[in-house]
Amino acid sequence: MAQQPWSQRFEGSLHPAIALFNASIGFDIALIEYDITGSQAHAQMLAHTGIIAPQEAEAIVRGLEQIRQEHRNGTFQPGVEAEDVHFAVERRLTELIGDTGKKLHTGRSRNDQVGTDIRLYLRDRIDRIQAHLRQFQSVLVNLAETHVETLIPGYTHLQRAQPLSLAHHLLAYVEMAQRDWERLRDVRRRVNLSPLGCGALAGTTFPIDRHYSAELLGFEGLYANSLDGVSDRDFAIEFMAAASLIAVHLSRLSEEVILWASEEFRFVTLKDTCATGSSIMPQKKNPDVPELVRGKAGRVFGHLQGLLVMMKGLPLAYNKDLQEDKEAIFDGVNTVTACLQAMTILFEEGLEFRPARLNSAVAEDFSNATDVADYLAAKGVPFREAYNIVGTVVKVCLSQGKLLKDLTLDEWQAIHPQFAADIYEAIAPRQVVAARNSYGGTGFEQVRQALERTRSLLSQDS
Ligand code: ARG
């Protein structure tokens, strides 16, 4: 077995199964580019402070760059003997540039190193997820723009409640995505702090300059306490909480698409680009994309729970438990990214709303009943009294198999003398929607204003 990377105080070597159990190289190889960048900044700082010579730093930076290339072209494939990505890179560096490579680890520890890597990784992925959110939003906004005048039943308790503009419905998800985007922006501030130079736990005896390396790496600030710096994973938990909410929102939308695509609703048609067939039932077209998105949400929530439980009993400072943060973070990032991409494609080209079916759906129910009550209330009947009158009207209609629009004017007037010919206009679905012109409501005018506000929000970057 290859010599272990740690100190000579060990005489025996690890049991092979324990070596495998201990190793993180199988997954933390995903950090390699960030590990290299972090190490390059550390080496430059060591030269800047006179701890190593400038030529030594140059050799280290160049050697690390070569490892980056080897990784990119697939020739650098460290195995379990390397234990983790940090040892793997350092060992390769020494192979490439000789003993100077052994100076790289001066004034730092793997504890502050791994903390630096994971923050650089997460900062980068947050930027990408924010860009995906923006794209998702703009696809929904584009779709909303073409469906301001399309009506869709609005539900509470999954019972028909009041008709809506389809655009209003879609814009609700744009709002959720906006909060997601802002949450990530907030989390990013706490991800973007440098623990580099905190050492194993207590700082270092070398005259390092933590500000210098932090600045090279684009960190906005530094951990002020070395113990906190090496053992904090709040930022990862915060990220996973933000990712969980993205997953909640995508899952709710998925649930709606699944309902809408069913024979019972028939509000959308799934296109062949995003639907699959059954192996036995030839008539079927399954909404796999939203189903997978709904299903994957559980993984992300699980990671949030996993990270919280991993942290709760840890004494200061670093404990090997923290190695478990990585698979959770990677999978959380990958899952949420993949779900956002899939849902963006689904709404861009994978489904089609059926306006004729939607517009007729809202004409076949009692979702205009509130408007009858509002009609009477506007004519001076106290709202609660009007509400009770309309309850009776609905009961009569149901017993006769009629809708409100089917009542004759005589029938209306028999119910209450305030009803006049304009009742028919008041209960027409399009008018029912248009009338909800309160700020944030579904009235067409409000929806157009909301679209405008959203457009200008999306055109700003922050
Ligand atoms: N692979 C380790 C991790 O992911 C790196 C830090 C190891 N530090 C230590 N003291 N053993 O956490």
CSV table of C-alpha atoms and ligand atoms in Angstrom, one decimal:
chain,number,residue,atom,x,y,z
A,1,MET,CA,0.0,0.0,0.0
A,2,ALA,CA,1.2,3.5,-0.8
A,3,GLN,CA,2.6,5.6,2.0
A,4,GLN,CA,0.0,7.6,3.8
A,5,PRO,CA,0.0,11.3,3.3
A,6,TRP,CA,0.1,12.1,7.0
A,7,SER,CA,3.0,12.2,9.5
A,8,GLN,CA,5.6,9.6,10.2
A,9,ARG,CA,4.3,9.0,13.7
A,10,PHE,CA,2.2,6.2,12.1
A,11,GLU,CA,3.8,2.9,11.8
A,12,GLY,CA,1.1,0.7,10.4
A,13,SER,CA,-1.0,1.4,7.4
A,14,LEU,CA,-4.8,1.7,7.2
A,15,HIS,CA,-7.0,-1.3,6.8
A,16,PRO,CA,-8.0,-1.2,3.1
A,17,ALA,CA,-11.7,-1.0,4.0
A,18,ILE,CA,-11.1,1.8,6.4
A,19,ALA,CA,-9.0,3.7,3.8
A,20,LEU,CA,-11.9,3.4,1.5
A,21,PHE,CA,-14.3,4.5,4.3
A,22,ASN,CA,-12.2,7.5,5.2
A,23,ALA,CA,-11.5,8.7,1.7
A,24,SER,CA,-13.5,11.5,0.1
A,25,ILE,CA,-11.6,11.6,-3.2
A,26,GLY,CA,-14.5,9.8,-4.9
A,27,PHE,CA,-16.7,12.8,-4.5
A,28,ASP,CA,-14.5,15.8,-3.5
A,29,ILE,CA,-12.7,15.6,-6.9
A,30,ALA,CA,-15.6,17.9,-7.9
A,31,LEU,CA,-13.8,20.6,-5.9
A,32,ILE,CA,-10.5,20.3,-7.8
A,33,GLU,CA,-10.7,23.5,-9.8
A,34,TYR,CA,-11.5,25.5,-6.6
A,35,ASP,CA,-8.8,23.7,-4.7
A,36,ILE,CA,-6.2,24.7,-7.3
A,37,THR,CA,-7.4,28.3,-7.4
A,38,GLY,CA,-7.4,28.5,-3.6
A,39,SER,CA,-3.9,27.1,-3.5
A,40,GLN,CA,-2.6,29.5,-6.1
A,41,ALA,CA,-3.9,32.4,-4.0
A,42,HIS,CA,-2.4,30.9,-0.9
A,43,ALA,CA,1.0,30.5,-2.6
A,44,GLN,CA,0.9,34.1,-3.9
A,45,MET,CA,0.1,35.3,-0.4
A,46,LEU,CA,3.1,33.3,1.0
A,47,ALA,CA,5.4,35.1,-1.5
A,48,HIS,CA,3.7,38.5,-0.9
A,49,THR,CA,4.5,38.2,2.8
A,50,GLY,CA,8.0,36.9,2.2
A,51,ILE,CA,7.3,33.4,3.7
A,52,ILE,CA,8.4,31.8,0.5
A,53,ALA,CA,10.4,33.2,-2.4
A,54,PRO,CA,8.7,34.7,-5.4
A,55,GLN,CA,10.2,32.1,-7.7
A,56,GLU,CA,8.9,29.4,-5.5
A,57,ALA,CA,5.4,30.8,-5.6
A,58,GLU,CA,5.6,31.1,-9.4
A,59,ALA,CA,6.7,27.4,-9.7
A,60,ILE,CA,3.8,26.4,-7.4
A,61,VAL,CA,1.2,28.4,-9.4
A,62,ARG,CA,2.5,27.0,-12.7
A,63,GLY,CA,2.6,23.5,-11.4
A,64,LEU,CA,-1.0,23.8,-10.1
A,65,GLU,CA,-2.0,25.2,-13.5
A,66,GLN,CA,-0.6,22.1,-15.1
A,67,ILE,CA,-2.6,19.9,-12.8
A,68,ARG,CA,-5.7,21.9,-13.8
A,69,GLN,CA,-5.0,21.0,-17.4
A,70,GLU,CA,-4.3,17.4,-16.6
A,71,HIS,CA,-7.7,17.3,-14.8
A,72,ARG,CA,-9.5,18.9,-17.7
A,73,ASN,CA,-8.0,16.5,-20.3
A,74,GLY,CA,-8.7,13.5,-18.1
A,75,THR,CA,-5.1,12.4,-17.4
A,76,PHE,CA,-5.2,13.3,-13.6
A,77,GLN,CA,-7.3,10.5,-12.0
A,78,PRO,CA,-6.2,10.2,-8.4
A,79,GLY,CA,-7.3,7.0,-6.6
A,80,VAL,CA,-8.3,6.2,-3.1
A,81,GLU,CA,-4.7,6.3,-1.9
A,82,ALA,CA,-4.8,10.0,-2.2
A,83,GLU,CA,-7.5,10.2,0.5
A,84,ASP,CA,-8.9,13.5,-0.7
A,85,VAL,CA,-8.6,16.1,-3.4
A,86,HIS,CA,-6.3,18.3,-1.2
A,87,PHE,CA,-3.7,15.6,-0.7
A,88,ALA,CA,-4.1,14.4,-4.3
A,89,VAL,CA,-3.2,17.9,-5.7
A,90,GLU,CA,-0.4,18.5,-3.3
A,91,ARG,CA,1.2,15.1,-4.0
A,92,ARG,CA,1.0,15.7,-7.8
A,93,LEU,CA,2.4,19.1,-7.4
A,94,THR,CA,5.5,17.7,-5.6
A,95,GLU,CA,5.8,15.1,-8.4
A,96,LEU,CA,5.8,17.9,-10.9
A,97,ILE,CA,7.9,20.6,-9.3
A,98,GLY,CA,9.9,18.7,-6.6
A,99,ASP,CA,10.5,19.9,-3.1
A,100,THR,CA,9.1,23.4,-3.6
A,101,GLY,CA,5.7,21.8,-3.9
A,102,LYS,CA,6.1,20.8,-0.2
A,103,LYS,CA,6.1,24.4,0.8
A,104,LEU,CA,2.5,25.0,-0.4
A,105,HIS,CA,0.9,23.9,2.8
A,106,THR,CA,2.9,26.4,5.0
A,107,GLY,CA,0.6,28.4,7.2
A,108,ARG,CA,-2.6,26.6,6.4
A,109,SER,CA,-4.4,23.3,7.1
A,110,ARG,CA,-6.8,21.1,5.2
A,111,ASN,CA,-9.5,22.4,7.5
A,112,ASP,CA,-9.3,26.0,6.3
A,113,GLN,CA,-8.4,24.7,2.8
A,114,VAL,CA,-11.6,22.6,2.4
A,115,GLY,CA,-13.7,25.4,3.9
A,116,THR,CA,-12.2,27.7,1.2
A,117,ASP,CA,-12.9,25.2,-1.6
A,118,ILE,CA,-16.4,24.5,-0.7
A,119,ARG,CA,-17.2,28.2,-0.4
A,120,LEU,CA,-15.7,29.0,-3.8
A,121,TYR,CA,-17.6,26.1,-5.3
A,122,LEU,CA,-20.9,27.2,-3.8
A,123,ARG,CA,-20.5,30.8,-4.7
A,124,ASP,CA,-20.0,29.8,-8.3
A,125,ARG,CA,-23.0,27.5,-8.3
A,126,ILE,CA,-25.2,30.1,-6.7
A,127,ASP,CA,-24.4,32.4,-9.5
A,128,ARG,CA,-25.4,29.7,-12.0
A,129,ILE,CA,-28.6,28.9,-10.2
A,130,GLN,CA,-29.5,32.5,-10.1
A,131,ALA,CA,-29.0,32.7,-13.8
A,132,HIS,CA,-31.3,29.6,-14.3
A,133,LEU,CA,-33.9,31.2,-12.1
A,134,ARG,CA,-33.8,34.3,-14.3
A,135,GLN,CA,-34.3,32.2,-17.4
A,136,PHE,CA,-37.2,30.3,-15.8
A,137,GLN,CA,-38.8,33.6,-14.9
A,138,SER,CA,-38.4,35.0,-18.4
A,139,VAL,CA,-40.0,31.9,-20.0
A,140,LEU,CA,-43.0,32.2,-17.7
A,141,VAL,CA,-43.3,35.9,-18.3
A,142,ASN,CA,-43.2,35.4,-22.1
A,143,LEU,CA,-45.9,32.8,-21.8
A,144,ALA,CA,-47.9,35.0,-19.5
A,145,GLU,CA,-47.7,37.8,-22.1
A,146,THR,CA,-49.5,35.6,-24.6
A,147,HIS,CA,-52.2,34.6,-22.1
A,148,VAL,CA,-53.4,37.7,-20.4
A,149,GLU,CA,-56.8,37.2,-21.9
A,150,THR,CA,-56.9,33.5,-21.5
A,151,LEU,CA,-59.1,32.5,-18.5
A,152,ILE,CA,-58.5,29.7,-16.2
A,153,PRO,CA,-60.5,28.5,-13.2
A,154,GLY,CA,-59.0,29.6,-9.9
A,155,TYR,CA,-59.2,27.2,-7.0
A,156,THR,CA,-59.2,27.1,-3.3
A,157,HIS,CA,-59.3,23.7,-1.7
A,158,LEU,CA,-59.1,22.4,-5.3
A,159,GLN,CA,-62.7,23.5,-5.7
A,160,ARG,CA,-63.6,26.0,-8.4
A,161,ALA,CA,-63.4,29.4,-6.7
A,162,GLN,CA,-63.1,32.4,-9.0
A,163,PRO,CA,-61.9,32.7,-12.6
A,164,LEU,CA,-58.5,34.1,-13.3
A,165,SER,CA,-56.4,35.4,-16.1
A,166,LEU,CA,-53.9,32.6,-16.9
A,167,ALA,CA,-51.1,35.2,-17.0
A,168,HIS,CA,-51.9,36.0,-13.3
A,169,HIS,CA,-51.6,32.4,-12.4
A,170,LEU,CA,-48.2,32.1,-14.2
A,171,LEU,CA,-47.0,35.3,-12.6
A,172,ALA,CA,-47.5,33.9,-9.2
A,173,TYR,CA,-44.7,31.5,-9.9
A,174,VAL,CA,-42.5,34.3,-11.2
A,175,GLU,CA,-42.9,36.0,-7.9
A,176,MET,CA,-41.9,32.9,-6.0
A,177,ALA,CA,-38.8,32.6,-8.2
A,178,GLN,CA,-38.0,36.2,-7.5
A,179,ARG,CA,-38.0,35.5,-3.8
A,180,ASP,CA,-35.8,32.5,-4.5
A,181,TRP,CA,-33.4,34.6,-6.4
A,182,GLU,CA,-33.2,37.2,-3.7
A,183,ARG,CA,-32.7,34.6,-1.0
A,184,LEU,CA,-29.7,33.2,-2.9
A,185,ARG,CA,-28.3,36.8,-3.2
A,186,ASP,CA,-28.5,37.1,0.6
A,187,VAL,CA,-27.0,33.6,1.2
A,188,ARG,CA,-24.2,34.4,-1.2
A,189,ARG,CA,-23.0,37.2,1.1
A,190,ARG,CA,-22.4,34.7,3.9
A,191,VAL,CA,-20.9,32.1,1.5
A,192,ASN,CA,-18.5,34.6,0.3
A,193,LEU,CA,-16.3,34.9,3.4
A,194,SER,CA,-12.7,33.6,3.6
A,195,PRO,CA,-11.7,31.0,6.2
A,196,LEU,CA,-8.3,30.7,4.5
A,197,GLY,CA,-5.5,31.2,7.1
A,198,CYS,CA,-7.6,30.1,10.0
A,199,GLY,CA,-5.2,27.1,10.1
A,200,ALA,CA,-6.2,23.9,11.8
A,201,LEU,CA,-8.2,25.8,14.3
A,202,ALA,CA,-6.1,28.5,16.0
A,203,GLY,CA,-4.5,30.5,13.3
A,204,THR,CA,-0.8,30.2,12.4
A,205,THR,CA,2.6,31.2,13.6
A,206,PHE,CA,3.6,32.5,10.2
A,207,PRO,CA,3.1,36.2,9.3
A,208,ILE,CA,0.4,35.5,6.8
A,209,ASP,CA,-1.9,38.1,5.2
A,210,ARG,CA,-5.4,36.7,5.2
A,211,HIS,CA,-6.8,39.9,3.6
A,212,TYR,CA,-4.4,39.5,0.7
A,213,SER,CA,-5.5,35.9,-0.2
A,214,ALA,CA,-9.1,36.7,0.5
A,215,GLU,CA,-9.0,39.6,-2.0
A,216,LEU,CA,-7.3,37.4,-4.6
A,217,LEU,CA,-10.1,34.9,-4.4
A,218,GLY,CA,-12.8,37.6,-4.6
A,219,PHE,CA,-14.1,37.1,-1.0
A,220,GLU,CA,-16.1,40.0,0.3
A,221,GLY,CA,-14.8,39.5,3.9
A,222,LEU,CA,-13.0,37.2,6.3
A,223,TYR,CA,-14.0,35.0,9.2
A,224,ALA,CA,-13.0,37.0,12.3
A,225,ASN,CA,-12.6,33.9,14.5
A,226,SER,CA,-10.4,31.0,13.4
A,227,LEU,CA,-12.5,28.4,15.3
A,228,ASP,CA,-15.7,29.6,13.7
A,229,GLY,CA,-13.9,29.9,10.3
A,230,VAL,CA,-13.0,26.2,10.1
A,231,SER,CA,-16.1,24.7,11.7
A,232,ASP,CA,-18.9,26.9,10.3
A,233,ARG,CA,-21.3,25.3,7.8
A,234,ASP,CA,-24.2,27.7,8.4
A,235,PHE,CA,-23.8,28.9,4.9
A,236,ALA,CA,-24.3,25.4,3.5
A,237,ILE,CA,-27.5,25.0,5.6
A,238,GLU,CA,-28.8,28.4,4.5
A,239,PHE,CA,-28.1,27.5,0.9
A,240,MET,CA,-29.9,24.2,1.3
A,241,ALA,CA,-32.9,26.0,2.9
A,242,ALA,CA,-33.0,28.3,-0.1
A,243,ALA,CA,-32.6,25.4,-2.5
A,244,SER,CA,-35.5,23.6,-0.6
A,245,LEU,CA,-37.8,26.5,-1.3
A,246,ILE,CA,-36.9,26.5,-5.0
A,247,ALA,CA,-37.7,22.8,-4.9
A,248,VAL,CA,-41.1,23.5,-3.1
A,249,HIS,CA,-42.0,26.1,-5.7
A,250,LEU,CA,-41.1,23.9,-8.7
A,251,SER,CA,-42.9,20.9,-7.1
A,252,ARG,CA,-46.1,22.9,-6.6
A,253,LEU,CA,-46.0,24.0,-10.3
A,254,SER,CA,-45.3,20.4,-11.3
A,255,GLU,CA,-48.3,19.2,-9.4
A,256,GLU,CA,-50.5,21.7,-11.3
A,257,VAL,CA,-49.1,20.7,-14.7
A,258,ILE,CA,-49.8,17.0,-13.8
A,259,LEU,CA,-53.4,17.9,-13.0
A,260,TRP,CA,-53.8,20.2,-16.0
A,261,ALA,CA,-52.5,17.4,-18.3
A,262,SER,CA,-55.0,14.9,-17.0
A,263,GLU,CA,-58.1,13.9,-18.9
A,264,GLU,CA,-60.1,15.4,-16.0
A,265,PHE,CA,-58.8,18.9,-16.6
A,266,ARG,CA,-57.5,18.9,-20.2
A,267,PHE,CA,-56.0,22.4,-19.7
A,268,VAL,CA,-52.7,21.6,-21.3
A,269,THR,CA,-51.3,19.3,-23.9
A,270,LEU,CA,-47.9,17.8,-23.3
A,271,LYS,CA,-45.7,17.9,-26.4
A,272,ASP,CA,-43.6,15.0,-27.5
A,273,THR,CA,-40.4,16.8,-26.4
A,274,CYS,CA,-41.3,16.4,-22.7
A,275,ALA,CA,-43.7,13.5,-22.4
A,276,THR,CA,-43.2,9.7,-22.5
A,277,GLY,CA,-45.3,6.8,-23.3
A,278,SER,CA,-46.2,3.7,-21.4
A,279,SER,CA,-44.7,0.3,-22.1
A,280,ILE,CA,-48.1,-1.3,-22.0
A,281,MET,CA,-50.9,1.3,-22.4
A,282,PRO,CA,-50.5,2.7,-25.9
A,283,GLN,CA,-52.9,5.6,-25.3
A,284,LYS,CA,-50.8,7.1,-22.5
A,285,LYS,CA,-48.7,10.2,-22.5
A,286,ASN,CA,-47.1,10.7,-19.2
A,287,PRO,CA,-46.0,13.9,-17.5
A,288,ASP,CA,-42.6,12.5,-16.4
A,289,VAL,CA,-40.8,15.8,-16.2
A,290,PRO,CA,-43.1,17.4,-13.6
A,291,GLU,CA,-43.4,14.1,-11.8
A,292,LEU,CA,-39.6,13.8,-11.5
A,293,VAL,CA,-39.3,17.4,-10.4
A,294,ARG,CA,-42.0,16.8,-7.7
A,295,GLY,CA,-40.2,13.6,-6.6
A,296,LYS,CA,-36.7,15.1,-6.5
A,297,ALA,CA,-37.8,17.9,-4.1
A,298,GLY,CA,-37.6,15.3,-1.3
A,299,ARG,CA,-33.9,14.8,-1.9
A,300,VAL,CA,-33.2,18.5,-1.4
A,301,PHE,CA,-35.3,18.6,1.8
A,302,GLY,CA,-33.4,15.5,3.0
A,303,HIS,CA,-30.1,17.2,2.5
A,304,LEU,CA,-31.2,20.2,4.5
A,305,GLN,CA,-32.2,17.9,7.4
A,306,GLY,CA,-29.0,15.9,7.0
A,307,LEU,CA,-26.8,19.0,7.3
A,308,LEU,CA,-28.7,20.3,10.3
A,309,VAL,CA,-28.4,16.9,12.1
A,310,MET,CA,-24.7,16.6,11.1
A,311,MET,CA,-24.0,20.0,12.8
A,312,LYS,CA,-26.0,19.9,15.9
A,313,GLY,CA,-23.7,17.9,18.2
A,314,LEU,CA,-20.3,19.1,16.9
A,315,PRO,CA,-17.9,20.5,19.5
A,316,LEU,CA,-15.5,23.2,18.2
A,317,ALA,CA,-13.7,23.1,15.9
A,318,TYR,CA,-13.2,20.8,12.8
A,319,ASN,CA,-14.6,17.2,13.1
A,320,LYS,CA,-14.4,14.7,10.4
A,321,ASP,CA,-18.2,14.7,10.4
A,322,LEU,CA,-17.9,17.8,8.3
A,323,GLN,CA,-16.6,15.7,5.3
A,324,GLU,CA,-20.3,14.6,5.0
A,325,ASP,CA,-21.3,18.1,3.9
A,326,LYS,CA,-20.0,17.6,0.4
A,327,GLU,CA,-22.2,15.0,-1.1
A,328,ALA,CA,-25.2,16.8,0.3
A,329,ILE,CA,-24.1,20.1,-1.1
A,330,PHE,CA,-23.2,18.7,-4.5
A,331,ASP,CA,-26.4,16.7,-4.8
A,332,GLY,CA,-28.5,19.6,-3.6
A,333,VAL,CA,-26.8,21.9,-6.2
A,334,ASN,CA,-27.1,19.4,-9.0
A,335,THR,CA,-30.7,18.5,-8.3
A,336,VAL,CA,-32.0,22.0,-8.0
A,337,THR,CA,-30.1,23.0,-11.2
A,338,ALA,CA,-31.4,20.1,-13.2
A,339,CYS,CA,-35.0,20.7,-12.0
A,340,LEU,CA,-34.8,24.4,-12.9
A,341,GLN,CA,-33.5,23.5,-16.4
A,342,ALA,CA,-36.1,20.8,-17.0
A,343,MET,CA,-39.0,23.1,-15.9
A,344,THR,CA,-37.7,25.9,-18.1
A,345,ILE,CA,-37.7,23.6,-21.1
A,346,LEU,CA,-41.1,22.2,-20.2
A,347,PHE,CA,-42.7,25.7,-20.2
A,348,GLU,CA,-40.7,26.9,-23.1
A,349,GLU,CA,-41.5,24.1,-25.5
A,350,GLY,CA,-42.9,21.1,-23.7
A,351,LEU,CA,-46.5,22.1,-23.2
A,352,GLU,CA,-49.3,24.0,-24.7
A,353,PHE,CA,-52.2,25.6,-23.0
A,354,ARG,CA,-55.6,25.0,-24.6
A,355,PRO,CA,-57.3,28.5,-24.5
A,356,ALA,CA,-60.6,27.3,-26.0
A,357,ARG,CA,-60.9,24.6,-23.4
A,358,LEU,CA,-59.8,26.9,-20.6
A,359,ASN,CA,-62.2,29.7,-21.6
A,360,SER,CA,-65.1,27.4,-21.8
A,361,ALA,CA,-64.2,25.7,-18.5
A,362,VAL,CA,-64.8,28.9,-16.6
A,363,ALA,CA,-68.3,29.3,-18.1
A,364,GLU,CA,-69.5,26.0,-16.8
A,365,ASP,CA,-69.5,26.5,-13.0
A,366,PHE,CA,-70.5,28.8,-10.2
A,367,SER,CA,-67.2,30.6,-9.9
A,368,ASN,CA,-69.2,33.9,-10.6
A,369,ALA,CA,-71.3,33.5,-7.5
A,370,THR,CA,-69.2,36.0,-5.5
A,371,ASP,CA,-69.9,38.5,-8.2
A,372,VAL,CA,-73.7,38.2,-7.8
A,373,ALA,CA,-73.2,38.9,-4.1
A,374,ASP,CA,-70.9,41.9,-5.0
A,375,TYR,CA,-73.6,43.1,-7.5
A,376,LEU,CA,-76.2,43.3,-4.7
A,377,ALA,CA,-73.8,44.7,-2.2
A,378,ALA,CA,-72.9,47.5,-4.7
A,379,LYS,CA,-76.6,48.3,-4.8
A,380,GLY,CA,-76.7,48.7,-1.1
A,381,VAL,CA,-77.7,45.3,0.2
A,382,PRO,CA,-75.4,44.4,3.1
A,383,PHE,CA,-72.8,41.9,1.9
A,384,ARG,CA,-73.6,39.2,4.4
A,385,GLU,CA,-77.3,39.4,3.4
A,386,ALA,CA,-76.4,39.4,-0.3
A,387,TYR,CA,-74.1,36.3,0.3
A,388,ASN,CA,-77.0,34.4,1.9
A,389,ILE,CA,-79.4,35.3,-1.0
A,390,VAL,CA,-76.9,34.1,-3.5
A,391,GLY,CA,-76.5,30.9,-1.5
A,392,THR,CA,-80.2,30.3,-2.0
A,393,VAL,CA,-79.9,31.1,-5.8
A,394,VAL,CA,-77.1,28.5,-6.2
A,395,LYS,CA,-79.2,25.9,-4.4
A,396,VAL,CA,-82.2,26.6,-6.7
A,397,CYS,CA,-79.9,26.4,-9.8
A,398,LEU,CA,-78.4,23.1,-8.6
A,399,SER,CA,-81.7,21.6,-8.0
A,400,GLN,CA,-82.8,22.6,-11.6
A,401,GLY,CA,-79.5,21.6,-13.2
A,402,LYS,CA,-78.9,25.3,-14.3
A,403,LEU,CA,-76.1,27.7,-14.1
A,404,LEU,CA,-76.5,31.3,-12.9
A,405,LYS,CA,-76.4,32.6,-16.5
A,406,ASP,CA,-79.5,30.4,-17.3
A,407,LEU,CA,-81.8,32.2,-15.0
A,408,THR,CA,-84.3,34.5,-16.6
A,409,LEU,CA,-84.6,38.1,-15.6
A,410,ASP,CA,-88.0,37.3,-14.0
A,411,GLU,CA,-86.4,34.6,-12.0
A,412,TRP,CA,-83.7,37.0,-10.8
A,413,GLN,CA,-86.2,39.6,-9.9
A,414,ALA,CA,-88.3,37.1,-8.0
A,415,ILE,CA,-85.2,36.5,-5.9
A,416,HIS,CA,-84.5,40.2,-5.3
A,417,PRO,CA,-86.0,43.3,-6.8
A,418,GLN,CA,-82.5,44.9,-7.1
A,419,PHE,CA,-81.6,42.5,-9.9
A,420,ALA,CA,-81.7,44.2,-13.4
A,421,ALA,CA,-80.7,43.3,-16.9
A,422,ASP,CA,-77.1,44.2,-16.3
A,423,ILE,CA,-76.7,41.1,-14.0
A,424,TYR,CA,-75.8,39.0,-17.1
A,425,GLU,CA,-72.9,41.3,-18.0
A,426,ALA,CA,-71.8,41.2,-14.3
A,427,ILE,CA,-71.5,37.5,-14.2
A,428,ALA,CA,-69.9,36.8,-17.5
A,429,PRO,CA,-66.5,35.2,-16.8
A,430,ARG,CA,-64.5,37.8,-18.7
A,431,GLN,CA,-66.2,40.6,-16.7
A,432,VAL,CA,-65.7,38.7,-13.5
A,433,VAL,CA,-62.0,38.7,-14.1
A,434,ALA,CA,-61.8,42.2,-15.4
A,435,ALA,CA,-63.6,43.6,-12.3
A,436,ARG,CA,-60.9,42.4,-9.9
A,437,ASN,CA,-58.9,45.5,-10.5
A,438,SER,CA,-57.5,45.9,-7.0
A,439,TYR,CA,-53.7,46.1,-6.8
A,440,GLY,CA,-52.2,42.6,-7.2
A,441,GLY,CA,-55.6,41.2,-8.4
A,442,THR,CA,-56.4,39.3,-11.5
A,443,GLY,CA,-58.1,42.1,-13.4
A,444,PHE,CA,-56.6,42.4,-16.9
A,445,GLU,CA,-55.4,45.9,-16.3
A,446,GLN,CA,-53.6,44.8,-13.1
A,447,VAL,CA,-52.1,41.9,-14.8
A,448,ARG,CA,-50.7,44.1,-17.6
A,449,GLN,CA,-49.2,46.4,-15.0
A,450,ALA,CA,-47.7,43.4,-13.1
A,451,LEU,CA,-46.2,42.2,-16.4
A,452,GLU,CA,-44.6,45.5,-16.9
A,453,ARG,CA,-43.2,45.7,-13.3
A,454,THR,CA,-41.9,42.1,-13.7
A,455,ARG,CA,-40.2,42.9,-17.0
A,456,SER,CA,-38.4,45.8,-15.6
A,457,LEU,CA,-37.4,43.8,-12.5
A,458,LEU,CA,-35.9,41.1,-14.7
A,459,SER,CA,-34.0,43.5,-16.8
A,460,GLN,CA,-32.1,44.7,-13.7
A,461,ASP,CA,-29.3,42.4,-12.6
A,462,SER,CA,-29.6,42.8,-8.8
B,1,ARG,N1,-11.5,15.6,3.3
B,1,ARG,C1,-11.7,16.4,4.4
B,1,ARG,C2,-13.1,17.0,4.5
B,1,ARG,O1,-13.7,16.9,3.5
B,1,ARG,C3,-10.7,17.5,4.4
B,1,ARG,C4,-10.3,18.0,5.7
B,1,ARG,C5,-9.6,17.0,6.5
B,1,ARG,N2,-9.2,17.5,7.8
B,1,ARG,C6,-8.8,16.7,8.8
B,1,ARG,N3,-8.4,17.3,9.8
B,1,ARG,N4,-8.8,15.4,8.6
B,1,ARG,O2,-13.5,17.5,5.5
